[in-house]
């Protein structure tokens, strides 16, 4: 028979595991299904997470899995390909290996995929010295020559932001056409501009030292900042009528996300919650974990309310039956 859980958590990153931990401590039966491909896997360390600064992302997730399992939670390696709504309000969760499980509620914490600009070599160094978040990596490259790749509307903002960590910040014009106002802003912040399309990376002894430019030129840098497109991993939700929505910043589309209540993570589909980067692409690890906790509290509350409704209905039905038996057959019921 197909196993049934109070909650199936899809995705075992910080958001999913924090949600699962909260739910198992609430004495819920929980299954976490995780593909084993966290977004921050390329990074050697995570930062700005109080008490865990500098810790390996892999170590944090291993500790989280052990904590969930310690309270009786189940964790399974695999992928979820679809979830079907059942007449009782629960879900039939279909996995990539053909197996299925039943869930009373769903918490989807599948994260996002970073789509990088089309420059050869970026993916291999992503999370090492090809970066996007200064709050995650800025301290580690402070005062180093930092180059910002301009291939979208946020490049000037990024250059001004990274200038906080290094006075040697350069904007690579690349394929983006800078306006006069852009150049004034950059000059005022002390950010140099290098013209020319970037064609590749220069790596020496497994360290980034610069980029090559069309026409044979080059620019030196120890870190290259890019603006990825944030694409929500939301495939499991599409069958439930929850397609991803455009993610905008300053009037520009920078990716996709699954819309949800900002406090609880509740979606427009009853019984389905989301947490972490799948709904908040800009969230860091600490914030994603907090979202998982809030969603778990909302899920447990929802389950309690449903259980209470059923208990009241059963109690009233039993009371009516007992009253009928007390009256006896053929005895008129009192008003």
Tab-separated table of C-alpha atoms in Angstrom:
chain	number	residue	atom	x	y	z
A	1	UNK	CA	0.000	0.000	0.000
A	2	UNK	CA	1.090	3.563	-0.674
A	3	UNK	CA	2.461	5.207	2.467
A	4	UNK	CA	0.705	8.294	3.785
A	5	UNK	CA	2.312	11.218	5.589
A	6	UNK	CA	0.854	14.282	7.208
A	7	UNK	CA	3.256	16.384	5.146
A	8	UNK	CA	5.542	15.680	2.220
A	9	UNK	CA	8.350	18.223	1.869
A	10	UNK	CA	9.695	18.510	-1.666
A	11	UNK	CA	13.274	19.767	-1.489
A	12	UNK	CA	15.817	19.241	1.286
A	13	UNK	CA	17.699	22.524	1.400
A	14	UNK	CA	17.664	24.948	4.313
A	15	UNK	CA	14.002	25.878	3.799
A	16	UNK	CA	12.750	22.323	3.395
A	17	UNK	CA	14.728	20.870	6.292
A	18	UNK	CA	13.824	23.721	8.642
A	19	UNK	CA	10.169	23.184	7.787
A	20	UNK	CA	10.485	19.428	8.240
A	21	UNK	CA	12.224	19.827	11.603
A	22	UNK	CA	9.477	22.107	12.868
A	23	UNK	CA	6.793	19.667	11.729
A	24	UNK	CA	8.341	16.521	13.195
A	25	UNK	CA	8.760	18.342	16.496
A	26	UNK	CA	5.030	19.025	16.244
A	27	UNK	CA	4.587	15.233	16.117
A	28	UNK	CA	3.666	15.164	12.438
A	29	UNK	CA	4.625	12.339	10.100
A	30	UNK	CA	6.936	13.915	7.540
A	31	UNK	CA	8.729	12.722	4.430
A	32	UNK	CA	11.396	14.877	2.773
A	33	UNK	CA	12.114	14.051	-0.867
A	34	UNK	CA	15.328	15.683	-2.056
A	35	UNK	CA	17.196	15.465	-5.356
A	36	UNK	CA	20.560	16.165	-3.708
A	37	UNK	CA	21.407	19.182	-5.873
A	38	UNK	CA	21.261	22.289	-3.660
A	39	UNK	CA	21.717	25.655	-5.314
A	40	UNK	CA	24.714	26.583	-3.146
A	41	UNK	CA	26.592	23.309	-3.721
A	42	UNK	CA	29.450	25.051	-5.639
A	43	UNK	CA	30.180	27.355	-2.686
A	44	UNK	CA	32.786	26.254	-0.142
A	45	UNK	CA	31.226	28.214	2.713
A	46	UNK	CA	28.005	29.972	3.654
A	47	UNK	CA	27.864	33.344	5.380
A	48	UNK	CA	25.574	35.730	7.239
A	49	UNK	CA	23.882	32.838	9.057
A	50	UNK	CA	24.297	33.517	12.756
A	51	UNK	CA	26.156	30.691	14.459
A	52	UNK	CA	27.038	29.038	11.151
A	53	UNK	CA	29.154	31.669	9.387
A	54	UNK	CA	31.892	30.019	7.353
A	55	UNK	CA	30.341	26.573	7.576
A	56	UNK	CA	30.240	24.265	4.579
A	57	UNK	CA	26.776	24.176	2.983
A	58	UNK	CA	27.062	20.397	2.750
A	59	UNK	CA	27.818	20.128	6.482
A	60	UNK	CA	24.814	22.292	7.350
A	61	UNK	CA	22.469	20.127	5.291
A	62	UNK	CA	23.930	16.913	6.728
A	63	UNK	CA	23.333	18.226	10.241
A	64	UNK	CA	19.796	19.254	9.295
A	65	UNK	CA	18.987	15.833	7.880
A	66	UNK	CA	20.288	14.179	11.047
A	67	UNK	CA	18.134	16.442	13.203
A	68	UNK	CA	15.002	15.694	11.177
A	69	UNK	CA	15.702	11.955	11.281
A	70	UNK	CA	16.380	12.155	15.014
A	71	UNK	CA	12.768	13.158	15.608
A	72	UNK	CA	11.412	10.427	13.366
A	73	UNK	CA	11.251	12.265	10.053
A	74	UNK	CA	11.924	10.326	6.869
A	75	UNK	CA	14.276	11.498	4.133
A	76	UNK	CA	14.393	9.999	0.671
A	77	UNK	CA	16.712	10.799	-2.215
A	78	UNK	CA	14.752	11.324	-5.411
A	79	UNK	CA	12.728	13.752	-7.449
A	80	UNK	CA	9.036	14.614	-7.433
A	81	UNK	CA	7.602	14.948	-10.925
A	82	UNK	CA	3.962	15.673	-10.128
A	83	UNK	CA	1.339	15.924	-7.421
A	84	UNK	CA	-2.316	15.064	-7.994
A	85	UNK	CA	-5.121	16.471	-5.877
A	86	UNK	CA	-7.265	13.807	-4.189
A	87	UNK	CA	-10.977	14.024	-3.333
A	88	UNK	CA	-10.188	14.072	0.414
A	89	UNK	CA	-8.083	17.215	0.001
A	90	UNK	CA	-4.742	15.422	0.156
A	91	UNK	CA	-2.265	14.677	-2.604
A	92	UNK	CA	-0.835	11.751	-4.510
A	93	UNK	CA	2.850	12.570	-4.939
A	94	UNK	CA	4.512	10.963	-7.965
A	95	UNK	CA	8.268	10.409	-7.899
A	96	UNK	CA	10.721	10.080	-10.744
A	97	UNK	CA	11.357	6.399	-10.020
A	98	UNK	CA	7.664	5.583	-10.496
A	99	UNK	CA	6.838	5.316	-6.788
A	100	UNK	CA	4.063	7.286	-5.111
A	101	UNK	CA	3.278	8.542	-1.615
A	102	UNK	CA	0.212	10.176	-0.103
A	103	UNK	CA	0.410	13.558	1.602
A	104	UNK	CA	-2.093	15.484	3.654
A	105	UNK	CA	-0.235	18.713	2.870
A	106	UNK	CA	2.676	19.761	0.643
A	107	UNK	CA	5.613	22.028	1.424
A	108	UNK	CA	7.539	22.767	-1.781
A	109	UNK	CA	11.064	24.077	-1.222
A	110	UNK	CA	12.692	23.182	-4.530
A	111	UNK	CA	14.724	26.379	-4.881
A	112	UNK	CA	15.795	27.875	-8.175
A	113	UNK	CA	18.257	27.462	-11.002
A	114	UNK	CA	20.787	30.206	-11.772
A	115	UNK	CA	20.941	30.803	-15.528
A	116	UNK	CA	24.302	32.427	-16.210
A	117	UNK	CA	25.272	34.785	-19.026
A	118	UNK	CA	26.587	33.163	-22.199
A	119	UNK	CA	30.300	33.596	-21.512
A	120	UNK	CA	32.489	30.473	-21.769
A	121	UNK	CA	33.867	29.241	-18.459
A	122	UNK	CA	31.412	30.905	-16.067
A	123	UNK	CA	29.644	27.764	-14.872
A	124	UNK	CA	32.873	25.986	-13.894
A	125	UNK	CA	33.804	28.817	-11.526
A	126	UNK	CA	30.314	29.708	-10.300
A	127	UNK	CA	30.245	30.199	-6.532
A	128	UNK	CA	34.046	30.323	-6.353
A	129	UNK	CA	35.264	33.500	-8.050
A	130	UNK	CA	32.315	34.053	-10.398
A	131	UNK	CA	29.829	35.587	-7.983
A	132	UNK	CA	26.618	37.584	-7.701
A	133	UNK	CA	25.893	38.309	-4.009
A	134	UNK	CA	28.248	40.590	-2.068
A	135	UNK	CA	26.595	39.671	1.222
A	136	UNK	CA	27.569	36.056	0.577
A	137	UNK	CA	31.041	36.587	-0.897
A	138	UNK	CA	32.010	40.253	-0.642
A	139	UNK	CA	34.154	39.957	2.477
A	140	UNK	CA	36.198	37.147	0.935
A	141	UNK	CA	37.200	39.298	-2.054
A	142	UNK	CA	37.422	42.627	-0.222
A	143	UNK	CA	39.977	45.023	-1.713
A	144	UNK	CA	40.602	42.626	-4.606
A	145	UNK	CA	40.078	43.763	-8.221
A	146	UNK	CA	36.386	43.034	-8.852
A	147	UNK	CA	34.856	43.208	-12.339
A	148	UNK	CA	31.096	43.439	-12.927
A	149	UNK	CA	29.768	42.006	-16.195
A	150	UNK	CA	27.191	44.340	-17.762
A	151	UNK	CA	24.701	42.233	-19.664
A	152	UNK	CA	21.481	43.603	-18.174
A	153	UNK	CA	19.800	46.595	-16.553
A	154	UNK	CA	21.066	45.920	-13.021
A	155	UNK	CA	24.770	46.077	-13.856
A	156	UNK	CA	25.259	49.689	-12.778
A	157	UNK	CA	23.481	48.984	-9.492
A	158	UNK	CA	25.666	45.907	-8.959
A	159	UNK	CA	28.857	47.875	-9.601
A	160	UNK	CA	27.845	50.528	-7.086
A	161	UNK	CA	26.987	47.826	-4.558
A	162	UNK	CA	30.238	45.891	-4.902
A	163	UNK	CA	32.155	49.161	-4.644
A	164	UNK	CA	31.372	48.930	-0.913
A	165	UNK	CA	33.732	45.959	-0.628
A	166	UNK	CA	36.459	47.001	-3.047
A	167	UNK	CA	37.691	50.347	-4.333
A	168	UNK	CA	39.075	48.430	-7.312
A	169	UNK	CA	35.679	47.712	-8.853
A	170	UNK	CA	35.389	47.856	-12.658
A	171	UNK	CA	32.355	47.617	-14.903
A	172	UNK	CA	32.846	45.528	-18.051
A	173	UNK	CA	30.519	47.140	-20.598
A	174	UNK	CA	30.258	43.809	-22.476
A	175	UNK	CA	26.992	43.807	-24.469
A	176	UNK	CA	25.137	46.461	-22.495
A	177	UNK	CA	24.783	50.001	-23.786
A	178	UNK	CA	25.495	52.450	-20.980
A	179	UNK	CA	23.663	55.756	-20.876
A	180	UNK	CA	25.251	59.062	-20.031
A	181	UNK	CA	23.586	58.940	-16.637
A	182	UNK	CA	24.993	55.442	-16.057
A	183	UNK	CA	28.490	56.702	-16.755
A	184	UNK	CA	28.027	59.662	-14.419
A	185	UNK	CA	26.883	57.361	-11.620
A	186	UNK	CA	29.836	55.047	-12.149
A	187	UNK	CA	32.320	57.895	-12.279
A	188	UNK	CA	30.891	59.430	-9.120
A	189	UNK	CA	31.325	56.106	-7.315
A	190	UNK	CA	34.860	55.671	-8.600
A	191	UNK	CA	34.022	52.697	-10.828
A	192	UNK	CA	36.055	52.431	-14.033
A	193	UNK	CA	34.457	51.234	-17.278
A	194	UNK	CA	36.158	48.793	-19.646
A	195	UNK	CA	34.681	48.677	-23.155
A	196	UNK	CA	34.451	45.550	-25.272
A	197	UNK	CA	32.595	42.272	-25.211
A	198	UNK	CA	33.902	39.660	-22.783
A	199	UNK	CA	34.790	36.439	-24.616
A	200	UNK	CA	36.238	34.237	-21.875
A	201	UNK	CA	38.026	33.918	-18.542
A	202	UNK	CA	41.720	33.920	-17.723
A	203	UNK	CA	42.563	31.303	-15.090
A	204	UNK	CA	46.023	30.733	-13.611
A	205	UNK	CA	46.648	27.809	-11.237
A	206	UNK	CA	42.902	27.406	-10.671
A	207	UNK	CA	42.422	31.073	-9.823
A	208	UNK	CA	40.598	33.670	-11.864
A	209	UNK	CA	42.976	36.446	-12.874
A	210	UNK	CA	41.030	38.251	-15.579
A	211	UNK	CA	38.831	38.145	-18.654
A	212	UNK	CA	39.537	38.265	-22.361
A	213	UNK	CA	37.868	40.825	-24.619
A	214	UNK	CA	36.836	40.804	-28.247
A	215	UNK	CA	39.654	42.126	-30.411
A	216	UNK	CA	42.397	40.613	-28.286
A	217	UNK	CA	42.256	42.816	-25.206
A	218	UNK	CA	42.011	41.724	-21.581
A	219	UNK	CA	40.993	43.074	-18.179
A	220	UNK	CA	42.376	42.001	-14.833
A	221	UNK	CA	40.156	40.824	-11.962
A	222	UNK	CA	40.197	38.397	-9.070
A	223	UNK	CA	36.420	38.075	-8.971
A	224	UNK	CA	33.834	38.408	-11.710
A	225	UNK	CA	30.332	39.505	-10.763
A	226	UNK	CA	27.408	38.435	-12.946
A	227	UNK	CA	23.629	38.775	-12.736
A	228	UNK	CA	22.062	35.344	-13.267
A	229	UNK	CA	18.466	34.866	-14.261
A	230	UNK	CA	16.662	33.284	-11.311
A	231	UNK	CA	14.394	30.496	-12.579
A	232	UNK	CA	12.115	28.840	-10.025
A	233	UNK	CA	12.176	25.037	-9.966
A	234	UNK	CA	8.403	24.896	-10.000
A	235	UNK	CA	7.631	21.996	-12.329
A	236	UNK	CA	5.920	19.958	-9.616
A	237	UNK	CA	3.416	22.781	-9.079
A	238	UNK	CA	2.297	23.302	-12.654
A	239	UNK	CA	-0.062	20.333	-12.593
A	240	UNK	CA	-1.800	21.937	-9.618
A	241	UNK	CA	-2.392	25.135	-11.543
A	242	UNK	CA	0.461	27.055	-9.933
A	243	UNK	CA	2.708	28.216	-12.775
A	244	UNK	CA	5.670	30.437	-12.002
A	245	UNK	CA	5.255	34.191	-12.277
A	246	UNK	CA	7.632	36.846	-13.560
A	247	UNK	CA	10.055	38.196	-10.976
A	248	UNK	CA	10.645	41.907	-11.412
A	249	UNK	CA	13.045	44.393	-9.923
A	250	UNK	CA	12.982	48.087	-10.720
A	251	UNK	CA	10.643	47.356	-13.607
A	252	UNK	CA	12.897	44.693	-15.155
A	253	UNK	CA	12.190	40.950	-15.306
A	254	UNK	CA	15.083	39.098	-13.667
A	255	UNK	CA	13.568	35.631	-13.401
A	256	UNK	CA	10.582	33.665	-12.170
A	257	UNK	CA	9.096	32.677	-8.820
A	258	UNK	CA	6.033	31.011	-7.293
A	259	UNK	CA	3.743	33.575	-5.735
A	260	UNK	CA	2.751	33.026	-2.124
A	261	UNK	CA	1.688	34.753	1.060
A	262	UNK	CA	4.815	36.594	2.262
A	263	UNK	CA	4.311	35.590	5.892
A	264	UNK	CA	3.176	31.957	5.697
A	265	UNK	CA	4.179	30.763	2.228
A	266	UNK	CA	0.615	29.685	1.470
A	267	UNK	CA	-0.115	29.437	-2.251
A	268	UNK	CA	-3.366	29.934	-4.135
A	269	UNK	CA	-3.849	26.141	-4.122
A	270	UNK	CA	-5.307	24.838	-0.822
A	271	UNK	CA	-2.950	22.516	1.007
A	272	UNK	CA	0.213	23.714	-0.750
A	273	UNK	CA	2.881	25.930	0.802
A	274	UNK	CA	6.227	27.111	-0.586
A	275	UNK	CA	9.403	28.332	1.122
A	276	UNK	CA	12.884	29.476	0.184
A	277	UNK	CA	14.235	30.494	-3.198
A	278	UNK	CA	11.354	28.963	-5.167
A	279	UNK	CA	9.223	31.860	-3.917
A	280	UNK	CA	11.880	34.362	-2.726
A	281	UNK	CA	14.833	34.181	-5.133
A	282	UNK	CA	16.822	36.892	-3.343
A	283	UNK	CA	16.638	35.142	0.046
A	284	UNK	CA	19.844	33.901	1.673
A	285	UNK	CA	20.203	30.666	3.643
A	286	UNK	CA	19.130	32.117	6.987
A	287	UNK	CA	16.046	33.724	5.484
A	288	UNK	CA	15.128	30.566	3.580
A	289	UNK	CA	15.292	28.536	6.790
A	290	UNK	CA	13.084	31.095	8.533
A	291	UNK	CA	10.544	30.816	5.724
A	292	UNK	CA	10.521	27.046	6.145
A	293	UNK	CA	9.740	27.403	9.840
A	294	UNK	CA	6.910	29.881	9.235
A	295	UNK	CA	5.384	27.682	6.537
A	296	UNK	CA	5.582	24.643	8.834
A	297	UNK	CA	3.758	26.489	11.616
A	298	UNK	CA	1.031	27.475	9.149
A	299	UNK	CA	0.759	23.891	7.882
A	300	UNK	CA	0.472	22.447	11.372
A	301	UNK	CA	-2.191	25.017	12.234
A	302	UNK	CA	-4.113	24.115	9.094
A	303	UNK	CA	-3.948	20.408	9.946
A	304	UNK	CA	-5.159	21.056	13.485
A	305	UNK	CA	-8.100	23.072	12.191
A	306	UNK	CA	-9.052	20.288	9.781
A	307	UNK	CA	-8.703	17.648	12.499
A	308	UNK	CA	-10.815	19.748	14.861
A	309	UNK	CA	-13.589	20.087	12.267
A	310	UNK	CA	-13.664	16.321	11.771
A	311	UNK	CA	-13.639	15.693	15.517
A	312	UNK	CA	-16.545	18.081	16.070
A	313	UNK	CA	-18.543	16.445	13.273
A	314	UNK	CA	-17.880	12.998	14.730
A	315	UNK	CA	-18.737	14.185	18.225
A	316	UNK	CA	-22.024	15.703	17.103
A	317	UNK	CA	-22.914	12.618	15.071
A	318	UNK	CA	-22.168	10.422	18.063
A	319	UNK	CA	-24.165	12.651	20.387
A	320	UNK	CA	-27.160	12.508	18.056
A	321	UNK	CA	-26.892	8.736	17.842
A	322	UNK	CA	-26.628	8.384	21.610
A	323	UNK	CA	-29.627	10.644	22.072
A	324	UNK	CA	-31.645	8.499	19.659
A	325	UNK	CA	-30.708	5.326	21.513
A	326	UNK	CA	-31.693	6.910	24.845
A	327	UNK	CA	-35.123	7.825	23.513
A	328	UNK	CA	-35.723	4.238	22.438
A	329	UNK	CA	-37.557	2.990	19.348
A	330	UNK	CA	-40.754	4.795	18.643
A	331	UNK	CA	-40.236	7.294	21.444
A	332	UNK	CA	-40.899	10.888	20.276
A	333	UNK	CA	-37.819	13.124	20.382
A	334	UNK	CA	-38.153	16.106	22.691
A	335	UNK	CA	-37.910	19.540	21.142
